[in-house]
GROMACS .gro file of C-alpha atoms in nm:
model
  413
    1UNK     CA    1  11.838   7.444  18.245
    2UNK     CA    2  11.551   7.675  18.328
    3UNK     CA    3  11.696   7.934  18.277
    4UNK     CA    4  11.774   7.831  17.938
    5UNK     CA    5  11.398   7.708  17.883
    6UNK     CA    6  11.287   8.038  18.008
    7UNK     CA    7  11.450   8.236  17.766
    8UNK     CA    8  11.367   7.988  17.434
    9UNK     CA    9  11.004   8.022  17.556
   10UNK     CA   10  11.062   8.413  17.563
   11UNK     CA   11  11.176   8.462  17.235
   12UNK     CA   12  10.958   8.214  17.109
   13UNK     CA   13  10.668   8.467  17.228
   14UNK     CA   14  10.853   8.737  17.101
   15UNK     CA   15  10.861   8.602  16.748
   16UNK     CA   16  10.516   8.546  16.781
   17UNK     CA   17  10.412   8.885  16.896
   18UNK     CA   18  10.608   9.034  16.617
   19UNK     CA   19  10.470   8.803  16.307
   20UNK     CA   20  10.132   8.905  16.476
   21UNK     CA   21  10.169   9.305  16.423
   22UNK     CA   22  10.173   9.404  16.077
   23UNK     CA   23  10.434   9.617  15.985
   24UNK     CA   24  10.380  10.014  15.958
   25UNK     CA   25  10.404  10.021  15.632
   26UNK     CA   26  10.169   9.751  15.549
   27UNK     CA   27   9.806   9.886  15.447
   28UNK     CA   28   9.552   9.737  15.597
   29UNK     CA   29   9.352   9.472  15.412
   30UNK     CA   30   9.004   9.585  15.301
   31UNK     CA   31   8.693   9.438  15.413
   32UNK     CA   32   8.415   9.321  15.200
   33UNK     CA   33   8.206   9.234  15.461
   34UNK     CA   34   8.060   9.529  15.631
   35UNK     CA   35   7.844   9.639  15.362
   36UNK     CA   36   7.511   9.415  15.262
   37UNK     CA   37   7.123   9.450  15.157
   38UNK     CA   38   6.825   9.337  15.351
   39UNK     CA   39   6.613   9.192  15.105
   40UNK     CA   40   6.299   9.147  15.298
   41UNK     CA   41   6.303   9.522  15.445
   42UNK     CA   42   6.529   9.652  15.098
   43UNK     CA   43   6.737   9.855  15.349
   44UNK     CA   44   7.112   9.906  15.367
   45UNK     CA   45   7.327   9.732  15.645
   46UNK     CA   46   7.605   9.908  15.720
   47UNK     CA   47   7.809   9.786  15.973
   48UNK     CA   48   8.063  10.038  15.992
   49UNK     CA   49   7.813  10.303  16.051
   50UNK     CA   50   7.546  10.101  16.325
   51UNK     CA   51   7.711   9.787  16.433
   52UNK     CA   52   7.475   9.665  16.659
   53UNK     CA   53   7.210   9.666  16.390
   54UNK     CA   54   7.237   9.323  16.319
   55UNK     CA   55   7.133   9.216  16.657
   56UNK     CA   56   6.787   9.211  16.532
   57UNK     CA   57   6.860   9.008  16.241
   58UNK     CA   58   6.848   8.607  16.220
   59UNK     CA   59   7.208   8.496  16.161
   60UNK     CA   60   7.329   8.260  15.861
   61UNK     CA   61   7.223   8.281  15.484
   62UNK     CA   62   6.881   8.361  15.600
   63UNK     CA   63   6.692   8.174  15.253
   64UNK     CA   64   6.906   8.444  15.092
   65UNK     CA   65   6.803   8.684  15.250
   66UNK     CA   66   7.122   8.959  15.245
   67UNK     CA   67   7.312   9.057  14.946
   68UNK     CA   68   7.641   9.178  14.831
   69UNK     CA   69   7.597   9.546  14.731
   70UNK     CA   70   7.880   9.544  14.489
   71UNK     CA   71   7.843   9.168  14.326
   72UNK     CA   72   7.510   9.097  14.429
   73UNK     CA   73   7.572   8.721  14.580
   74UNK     CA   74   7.372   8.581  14.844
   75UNK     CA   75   7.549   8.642  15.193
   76UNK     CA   76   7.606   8.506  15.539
   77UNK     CA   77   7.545   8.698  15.825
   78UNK     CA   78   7.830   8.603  16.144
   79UNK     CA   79   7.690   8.704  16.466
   80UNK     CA   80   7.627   8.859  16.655
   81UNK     CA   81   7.825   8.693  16.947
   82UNK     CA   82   7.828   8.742  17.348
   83UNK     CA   83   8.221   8.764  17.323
   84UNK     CA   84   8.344   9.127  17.320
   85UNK     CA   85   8.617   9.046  17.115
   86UNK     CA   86   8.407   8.934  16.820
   87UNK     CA   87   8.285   9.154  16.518
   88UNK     CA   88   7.956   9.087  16.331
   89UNK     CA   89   8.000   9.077  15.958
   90UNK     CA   90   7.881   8.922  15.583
   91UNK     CA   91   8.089   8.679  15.424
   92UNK     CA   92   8.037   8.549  15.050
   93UNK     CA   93   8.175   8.220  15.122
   94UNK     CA   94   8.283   7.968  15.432
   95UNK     CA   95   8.509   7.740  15.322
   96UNK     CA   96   8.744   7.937  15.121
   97UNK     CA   97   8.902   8.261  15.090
   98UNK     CA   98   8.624   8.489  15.171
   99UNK     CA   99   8.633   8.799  14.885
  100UNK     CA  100   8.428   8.985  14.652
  101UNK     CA  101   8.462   8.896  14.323
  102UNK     CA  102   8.381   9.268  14.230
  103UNK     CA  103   8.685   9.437  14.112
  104UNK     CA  104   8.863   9.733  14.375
  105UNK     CA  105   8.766  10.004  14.145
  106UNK     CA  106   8.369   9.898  14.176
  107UNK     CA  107   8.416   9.844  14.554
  108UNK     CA  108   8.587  10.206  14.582
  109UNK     CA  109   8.272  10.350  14.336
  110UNK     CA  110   8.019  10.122  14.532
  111UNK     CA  111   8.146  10.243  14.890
  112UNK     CA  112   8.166  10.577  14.763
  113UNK     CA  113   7.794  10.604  14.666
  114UNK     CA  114   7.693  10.468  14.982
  115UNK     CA  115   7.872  10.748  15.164
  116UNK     CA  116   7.725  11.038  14.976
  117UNK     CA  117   7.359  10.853  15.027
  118UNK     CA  118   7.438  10.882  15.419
  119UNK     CA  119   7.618  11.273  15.357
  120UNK     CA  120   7.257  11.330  15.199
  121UNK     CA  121   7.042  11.213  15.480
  122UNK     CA  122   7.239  11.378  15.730
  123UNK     CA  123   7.230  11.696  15.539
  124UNK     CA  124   6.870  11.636  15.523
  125UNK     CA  125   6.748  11.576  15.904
  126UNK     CA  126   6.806  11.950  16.027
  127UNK     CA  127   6.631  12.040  15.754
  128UNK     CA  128   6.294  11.832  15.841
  129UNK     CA  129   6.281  11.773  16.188
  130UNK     CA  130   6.088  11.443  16.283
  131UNK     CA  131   6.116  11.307  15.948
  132UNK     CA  132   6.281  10.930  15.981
  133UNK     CA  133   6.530  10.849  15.708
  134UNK     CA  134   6.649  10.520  15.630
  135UNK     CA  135   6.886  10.450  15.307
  136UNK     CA  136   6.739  10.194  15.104
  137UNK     CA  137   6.849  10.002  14.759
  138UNK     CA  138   6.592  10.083  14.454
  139UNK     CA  139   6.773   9.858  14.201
  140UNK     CA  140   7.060   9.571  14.284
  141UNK     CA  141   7.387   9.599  14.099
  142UNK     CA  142   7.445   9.453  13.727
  143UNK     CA  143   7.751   9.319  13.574
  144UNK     CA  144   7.811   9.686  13.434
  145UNK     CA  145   7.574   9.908  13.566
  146UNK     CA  146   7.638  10.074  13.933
  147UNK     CA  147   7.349   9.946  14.248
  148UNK     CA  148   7.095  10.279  14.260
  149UNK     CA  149   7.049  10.366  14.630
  150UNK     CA  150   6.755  10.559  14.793
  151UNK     CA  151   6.652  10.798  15.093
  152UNK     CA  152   6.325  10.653  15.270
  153UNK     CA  153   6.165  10.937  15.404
  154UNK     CA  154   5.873  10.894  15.666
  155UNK     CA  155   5.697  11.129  15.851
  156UNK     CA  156   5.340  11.194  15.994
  157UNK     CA  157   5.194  11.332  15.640
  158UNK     CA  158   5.315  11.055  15.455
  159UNK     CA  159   5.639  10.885  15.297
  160UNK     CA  160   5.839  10.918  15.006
  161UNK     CA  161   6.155  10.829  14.811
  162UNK     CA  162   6.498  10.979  14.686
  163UNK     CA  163   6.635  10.770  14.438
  164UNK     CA  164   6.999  10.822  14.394
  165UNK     CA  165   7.147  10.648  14.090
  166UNK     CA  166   7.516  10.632  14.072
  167UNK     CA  167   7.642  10.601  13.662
  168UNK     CA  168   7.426  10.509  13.356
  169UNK     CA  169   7.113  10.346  13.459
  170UNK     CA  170   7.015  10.027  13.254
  171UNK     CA  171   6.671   9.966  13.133
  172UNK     CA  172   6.632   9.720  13.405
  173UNK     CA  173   6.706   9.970  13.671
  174UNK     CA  174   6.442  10.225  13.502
  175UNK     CA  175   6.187   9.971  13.492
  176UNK     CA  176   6.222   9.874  13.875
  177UNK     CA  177   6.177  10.273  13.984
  178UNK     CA  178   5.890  10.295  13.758
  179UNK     CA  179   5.766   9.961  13.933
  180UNK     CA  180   5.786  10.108  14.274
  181UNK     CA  181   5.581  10.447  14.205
  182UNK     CA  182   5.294  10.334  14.353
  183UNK     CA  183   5.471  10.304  14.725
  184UNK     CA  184   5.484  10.626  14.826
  185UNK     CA  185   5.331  10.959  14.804
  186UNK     CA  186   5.599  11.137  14.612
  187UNK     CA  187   5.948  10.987  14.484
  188UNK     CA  188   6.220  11.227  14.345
  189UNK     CA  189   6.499  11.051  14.112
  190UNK     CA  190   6.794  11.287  14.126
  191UNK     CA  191   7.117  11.264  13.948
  192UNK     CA  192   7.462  11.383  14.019
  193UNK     CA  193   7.528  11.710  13.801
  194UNK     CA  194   7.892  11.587  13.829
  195UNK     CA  195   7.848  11.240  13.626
  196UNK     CA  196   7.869  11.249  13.272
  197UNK     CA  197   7.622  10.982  13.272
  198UNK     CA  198   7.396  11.203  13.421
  199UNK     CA  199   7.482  11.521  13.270
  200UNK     CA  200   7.549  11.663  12.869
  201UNK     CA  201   7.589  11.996  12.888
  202UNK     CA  202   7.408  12.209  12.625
  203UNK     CA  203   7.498  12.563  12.670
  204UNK     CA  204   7.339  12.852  12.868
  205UNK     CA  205   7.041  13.036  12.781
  206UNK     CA  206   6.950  13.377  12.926
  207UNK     CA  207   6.627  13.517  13.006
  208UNK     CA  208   6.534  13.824  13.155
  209UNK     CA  209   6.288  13.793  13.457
  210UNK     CA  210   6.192  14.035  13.670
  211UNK     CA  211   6.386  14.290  13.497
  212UNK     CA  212   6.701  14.071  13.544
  213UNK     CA  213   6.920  13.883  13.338
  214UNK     CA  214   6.984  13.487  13.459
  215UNK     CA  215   7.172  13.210  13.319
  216UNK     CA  216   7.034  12.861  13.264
  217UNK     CA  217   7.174  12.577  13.189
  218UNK     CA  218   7.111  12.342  12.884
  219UNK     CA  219   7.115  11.970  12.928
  220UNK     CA  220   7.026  11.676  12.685
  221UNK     CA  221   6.857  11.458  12.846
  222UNK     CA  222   6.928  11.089  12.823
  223UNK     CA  223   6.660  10.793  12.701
  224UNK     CA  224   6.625  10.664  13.073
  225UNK     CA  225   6.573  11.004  13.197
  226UNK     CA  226   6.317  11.106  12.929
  227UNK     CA  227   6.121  10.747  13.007
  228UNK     CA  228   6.128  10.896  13.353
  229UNK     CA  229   5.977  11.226  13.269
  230UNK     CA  230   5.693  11.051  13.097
  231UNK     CA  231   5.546  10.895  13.406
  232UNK     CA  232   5.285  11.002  13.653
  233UNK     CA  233   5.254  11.291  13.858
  234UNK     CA  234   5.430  11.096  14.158
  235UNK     CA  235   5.742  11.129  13.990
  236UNK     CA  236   5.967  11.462  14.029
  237UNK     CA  237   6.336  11.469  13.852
  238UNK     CA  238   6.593  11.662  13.988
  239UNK     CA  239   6.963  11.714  13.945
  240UNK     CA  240   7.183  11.795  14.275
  241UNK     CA  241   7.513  12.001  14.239
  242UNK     CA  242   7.640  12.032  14.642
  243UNK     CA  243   7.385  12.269  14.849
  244UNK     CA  244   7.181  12.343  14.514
  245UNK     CA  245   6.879  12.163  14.387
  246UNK     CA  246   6.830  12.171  13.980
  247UNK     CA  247   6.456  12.123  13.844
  248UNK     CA  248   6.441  12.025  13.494
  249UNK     CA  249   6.169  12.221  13.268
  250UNK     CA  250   6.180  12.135  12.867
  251UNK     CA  251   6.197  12.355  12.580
  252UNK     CA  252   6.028  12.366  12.244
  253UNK     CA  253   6.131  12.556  11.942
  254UNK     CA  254   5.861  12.772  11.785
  255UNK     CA  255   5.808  12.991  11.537
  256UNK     CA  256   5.640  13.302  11.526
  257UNK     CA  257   5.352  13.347  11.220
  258UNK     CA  258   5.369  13.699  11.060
  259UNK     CA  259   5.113  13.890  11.120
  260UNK     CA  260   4.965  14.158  10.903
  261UNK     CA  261   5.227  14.490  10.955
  262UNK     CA  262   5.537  14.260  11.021
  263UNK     CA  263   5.830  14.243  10.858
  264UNK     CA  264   6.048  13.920  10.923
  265UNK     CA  265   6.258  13.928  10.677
  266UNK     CA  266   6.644  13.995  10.673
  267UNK     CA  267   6.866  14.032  11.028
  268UNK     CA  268   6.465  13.977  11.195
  269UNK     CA  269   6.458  13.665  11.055
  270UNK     CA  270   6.652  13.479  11.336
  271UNK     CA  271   6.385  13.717  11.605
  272UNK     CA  272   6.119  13.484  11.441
  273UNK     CA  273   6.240  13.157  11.596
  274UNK     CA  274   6.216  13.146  11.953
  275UNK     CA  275   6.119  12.882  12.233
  276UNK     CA  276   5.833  12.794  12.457
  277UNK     CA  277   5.854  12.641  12.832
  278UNK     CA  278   5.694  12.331  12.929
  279UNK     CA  279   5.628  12.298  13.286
  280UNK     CA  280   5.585  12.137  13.591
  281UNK     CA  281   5.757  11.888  13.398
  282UNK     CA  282   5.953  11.863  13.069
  283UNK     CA  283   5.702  11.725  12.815
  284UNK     CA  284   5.779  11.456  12.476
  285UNK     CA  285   5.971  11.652  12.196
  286UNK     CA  286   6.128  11.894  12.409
  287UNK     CA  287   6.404  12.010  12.226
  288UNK     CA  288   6.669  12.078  12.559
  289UNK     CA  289   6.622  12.044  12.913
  290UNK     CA  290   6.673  12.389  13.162
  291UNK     CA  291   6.779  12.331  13.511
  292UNK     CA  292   6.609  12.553  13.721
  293UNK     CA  293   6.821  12.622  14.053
  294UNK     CA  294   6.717  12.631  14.410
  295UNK     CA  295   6.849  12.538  14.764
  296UNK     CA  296   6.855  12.170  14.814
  297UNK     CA  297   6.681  12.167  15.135
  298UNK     CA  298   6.325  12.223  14.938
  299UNK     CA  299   6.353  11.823  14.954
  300UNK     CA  300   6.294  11.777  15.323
  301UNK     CA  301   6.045  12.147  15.301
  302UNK     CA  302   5.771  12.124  15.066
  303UNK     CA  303   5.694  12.507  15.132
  304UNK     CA  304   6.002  12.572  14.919
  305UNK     CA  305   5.898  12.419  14.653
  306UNK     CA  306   5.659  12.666  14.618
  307UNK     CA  307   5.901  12.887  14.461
  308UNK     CA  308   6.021  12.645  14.130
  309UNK     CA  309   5.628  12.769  14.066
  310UNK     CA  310   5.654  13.112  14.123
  311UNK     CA  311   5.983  13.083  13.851
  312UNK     CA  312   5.826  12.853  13.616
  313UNK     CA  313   5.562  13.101  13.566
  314UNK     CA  314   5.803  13.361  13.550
  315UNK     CA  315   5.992  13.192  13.286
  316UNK     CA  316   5.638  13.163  13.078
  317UNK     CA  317   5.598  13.516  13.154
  318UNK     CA  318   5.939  13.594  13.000
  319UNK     CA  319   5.813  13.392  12.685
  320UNK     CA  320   5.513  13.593  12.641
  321UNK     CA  321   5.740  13.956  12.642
  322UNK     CA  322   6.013  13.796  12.390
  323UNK     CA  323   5.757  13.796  12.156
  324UNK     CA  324   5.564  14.107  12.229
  325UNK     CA  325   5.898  14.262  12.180
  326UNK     CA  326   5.981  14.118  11.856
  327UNK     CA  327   5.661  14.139  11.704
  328UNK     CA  328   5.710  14.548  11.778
  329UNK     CA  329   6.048  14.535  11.589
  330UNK     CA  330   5.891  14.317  11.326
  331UNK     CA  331   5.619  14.640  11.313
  332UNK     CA  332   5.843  14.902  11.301
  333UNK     CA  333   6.074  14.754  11.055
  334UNK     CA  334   5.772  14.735  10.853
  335UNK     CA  335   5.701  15.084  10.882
  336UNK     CA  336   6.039  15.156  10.807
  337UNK     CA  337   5.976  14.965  10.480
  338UNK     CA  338   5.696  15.158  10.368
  339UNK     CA  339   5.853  15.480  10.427
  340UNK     CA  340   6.157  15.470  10.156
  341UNK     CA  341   5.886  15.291   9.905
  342UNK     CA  342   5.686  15.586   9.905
  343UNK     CA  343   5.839  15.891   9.615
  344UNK     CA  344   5.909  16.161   9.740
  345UNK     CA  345   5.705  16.464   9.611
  346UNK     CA  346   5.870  16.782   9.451
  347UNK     CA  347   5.977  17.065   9.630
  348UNK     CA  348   5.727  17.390   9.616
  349UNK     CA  349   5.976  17.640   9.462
  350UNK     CA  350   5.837  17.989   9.467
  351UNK     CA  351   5.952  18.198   9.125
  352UNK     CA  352   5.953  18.569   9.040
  353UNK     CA  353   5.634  18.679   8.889
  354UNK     CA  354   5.595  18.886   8.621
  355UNK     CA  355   5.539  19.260   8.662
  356UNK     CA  356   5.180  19.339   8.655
  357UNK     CA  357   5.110  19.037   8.799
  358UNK     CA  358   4.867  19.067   9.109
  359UNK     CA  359   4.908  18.785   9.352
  360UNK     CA  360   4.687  18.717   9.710
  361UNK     CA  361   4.918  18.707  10.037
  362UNK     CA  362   4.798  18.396  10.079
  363UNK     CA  363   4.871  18.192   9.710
  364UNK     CA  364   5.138  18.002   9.641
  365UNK     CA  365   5.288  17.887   9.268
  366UNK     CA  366   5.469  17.634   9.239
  367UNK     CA  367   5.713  17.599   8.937
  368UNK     CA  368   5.549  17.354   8.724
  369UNK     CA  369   5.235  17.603   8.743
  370UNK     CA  370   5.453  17.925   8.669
  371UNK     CA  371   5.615  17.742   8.333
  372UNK     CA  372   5.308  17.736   8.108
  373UNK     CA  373   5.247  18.088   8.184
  374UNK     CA  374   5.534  18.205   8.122
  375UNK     CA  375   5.576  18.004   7.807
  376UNK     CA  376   5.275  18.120   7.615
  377UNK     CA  377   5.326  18.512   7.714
  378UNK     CA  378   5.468  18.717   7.419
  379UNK     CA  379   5.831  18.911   7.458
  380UNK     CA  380   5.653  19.221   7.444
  381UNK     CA  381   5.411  19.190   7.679
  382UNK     CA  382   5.684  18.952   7.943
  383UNK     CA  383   5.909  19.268   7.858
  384UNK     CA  384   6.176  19.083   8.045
  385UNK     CA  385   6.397  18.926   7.734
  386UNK     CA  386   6.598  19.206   7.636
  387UNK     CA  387   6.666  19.232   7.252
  388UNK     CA  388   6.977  19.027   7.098
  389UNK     CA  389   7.049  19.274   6.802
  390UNK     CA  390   7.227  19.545   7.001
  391UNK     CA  391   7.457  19.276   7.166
  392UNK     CA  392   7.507  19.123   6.890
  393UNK     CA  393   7.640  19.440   6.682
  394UNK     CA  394   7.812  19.582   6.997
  395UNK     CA  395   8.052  19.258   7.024
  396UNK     CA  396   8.114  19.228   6.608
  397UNK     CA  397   8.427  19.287   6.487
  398UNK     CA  398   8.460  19.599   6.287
  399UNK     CA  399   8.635  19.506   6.038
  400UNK     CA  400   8.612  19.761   5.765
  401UNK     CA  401   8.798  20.025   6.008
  402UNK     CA  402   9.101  19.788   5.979
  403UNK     CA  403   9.097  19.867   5.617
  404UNK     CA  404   8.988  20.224   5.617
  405UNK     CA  405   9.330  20.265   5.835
  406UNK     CA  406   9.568  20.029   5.583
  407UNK     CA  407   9.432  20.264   5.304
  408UNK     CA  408   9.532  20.541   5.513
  409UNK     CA  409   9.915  20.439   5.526
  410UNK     CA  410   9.940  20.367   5.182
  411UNK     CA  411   9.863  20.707   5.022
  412UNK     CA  412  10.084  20.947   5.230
  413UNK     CA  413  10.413  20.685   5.129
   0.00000   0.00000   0.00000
């Protein structure tokens, strides 16, 4: 009999065991909970990245004090716990099935932004040594609209922000960055060149800089990113492809006035219209937005900004020898003009003289001057014009030796 009890007790455990490990081909269930906002500091909690980060924090709802990042609910904060066993973590809800509403598509976009925020600061920190960065949350999630995350920066010169938004920003989410420029010394809002909300391409341009040819690209900028460009000084707009930093600069379309000596007309008529920079930042009416590249550190090294100077004035430099350059085509077309307007004078031919004529080494007649005087001298005195009379008879048929010959015939028959 215990024997038998043994063994039911066995199996029983077996079973147990087995219902308890999930089969190898079962994916493991997602969870919602590692991910929330701080409120009261606006910093991100990650769990999966710094677990023991909520040891610090009071546990519960808080007064609402943490948020979902992908739904925006209220959350409550389990733990953290003595037991080893036991894993802090945000849940939306106690009594029921604890899930975010959001859909698995938004969770995969939302989780996916917060890992390139983290892929930016670590890119960042060799680049700045002693600079502290923290990744913060500029603008909550909307029913549509993506959350837009941020890089604190701090160091002993000051502090400043990287706003990150993920998507089409709302109106809402422009007004809370333009709310928050007065926290920090300089704040950056930089897009992903990969995000077709972020990005309508526009072409290339190329101008010739330094005796080199380079390739810009065109954007269009969008209303939120225009509002953007508006604002104070404090505000610097970039666009971020990998290791390269983009600076936007605008573009206005101009057109050259002629100027006395110009021609503009014809094939120089497209030379007339040009375009002008607009710099540090792109200014209202700017036709298309260039994206000036350079390394991405210059975020965390201020020194290399210095160089989006150096090629903004480069780029006005290139401005002001476009138009040099055309103007002296628009000149020499001009001249060009003139020259087959002008009639061409008559070629000094040099004629025979008369005989008798005395004439200096040095004079020249042309033939409309040797004409009249040749006109109004006399055949006698020209003594040039032979006399028609003896050509005349010398070529005339003689026809009375024709006859004088017939006659001749007739009288010896």
């Amino acid at each position: 009999m215990r024997t038998a009890a043994a063994a039911s007790r066995r199996s029983s455990a077996v079973r147990r065991s087995a219902r308890a490990v999930p089969p190898a081909r079962r994916r493991p269930r997602p969870r919602h909970g590692d991910i929330a906002v701080d409120t009261a500091m606006g910093l991100l909690v990650d769990l999966r990245q710094a677990p023991d980060s909520v040891r610090d924090l009071p546990r519960g709802r808080a007064s609402g004090r943490y948020s979902c990042l992908a739904c925006g609910r209220v959350l409550e904060l389990c733990g953290p716990r003595d037991h080893t066993d036991f894993t802090a973590r945000f849940r939306h809800t106690r009594h029921e099935i604890d899930r975010c509403p959001a859909s698995p598509e938004r969770l995969a976009r939302v989780r996916a932004a917060v890992a390139d925020a983290q892929a930016l600061a670590k890119y960042l920190v060799p680049a700045a040594p002693g600079v502290r960065i923290w990744v913060t949350v500029t603008a909550t999630a909307e029913p549509d609209v993506m959350p837009v995350l941020a890089l604190r920066l701090e160091t002993s010169s000051g502090a400043g922000v990287i706003h990150l938004p993920h998507g089409e920003l709302s109106d809402h989410q422009v007004d809370r960055i333009l709310a928050s420029r007065d926290t920090a010394t300089r704040q950056w809002v930089m897009f992903d060149r990969h995000d077709g909300a972020h990005y309508r391409s526009a072409g290339q341009v190329r101008v010739r800089c330094r005796r080199q040819d380079q390739r810009i690209d065109k954007i269009i900028p969008t209303s939120g990113q225009r509002r953007l460009a508006q604002a104070q000084a404090q505000f610097v707009l970039a666009w971020r492809d990998n290791g390269t930093l983009l600076l936007p600069f605008g573009s206005h379309p101009i057109t050259y006035p002629p100027r006395a000596g110009e021609d503009w007309s014809g094939s120089a008529a497209s030379w007339q219209r040009d375009w002008k920079i607009s710099q540090p930042r792109p200014t209202d009416g700017a036709a298309w937005w260039g994206l000036l590249p350079l390394p991405l550190r210059a975020l965390a090294a201020p020194a290399l900004l210095g160089a989006a100077v150096t090629a903004m004035a480069d780029l006005e430099a290139a401005q002001s020898g476009r138009e040099a350059y055309r103007r002296g085509k628009a000149r020499e077309r001009y001249s060009q003009q003139q020259t087959r307007l002008v009639p061409a004078r008559p070629q000094q031919l040099a004629l025979p003289l008369p005989a008798g004529t005395a004439t200096s080494p040095d004079s020249t007649i042309s033939a409309a001057d040797q004409i009249p005087q040749l006109s109004t001298q006399t055949p006698a005195a020209a003594g040039l014009a032979p006399d028609p009379e003896p050509a005349a008879r010398e070529f005339q048929p003689r026809r009375w030796r024709r006859w004088r010959r017939l006659l001749a015939r007739l009288r010896h028959r």
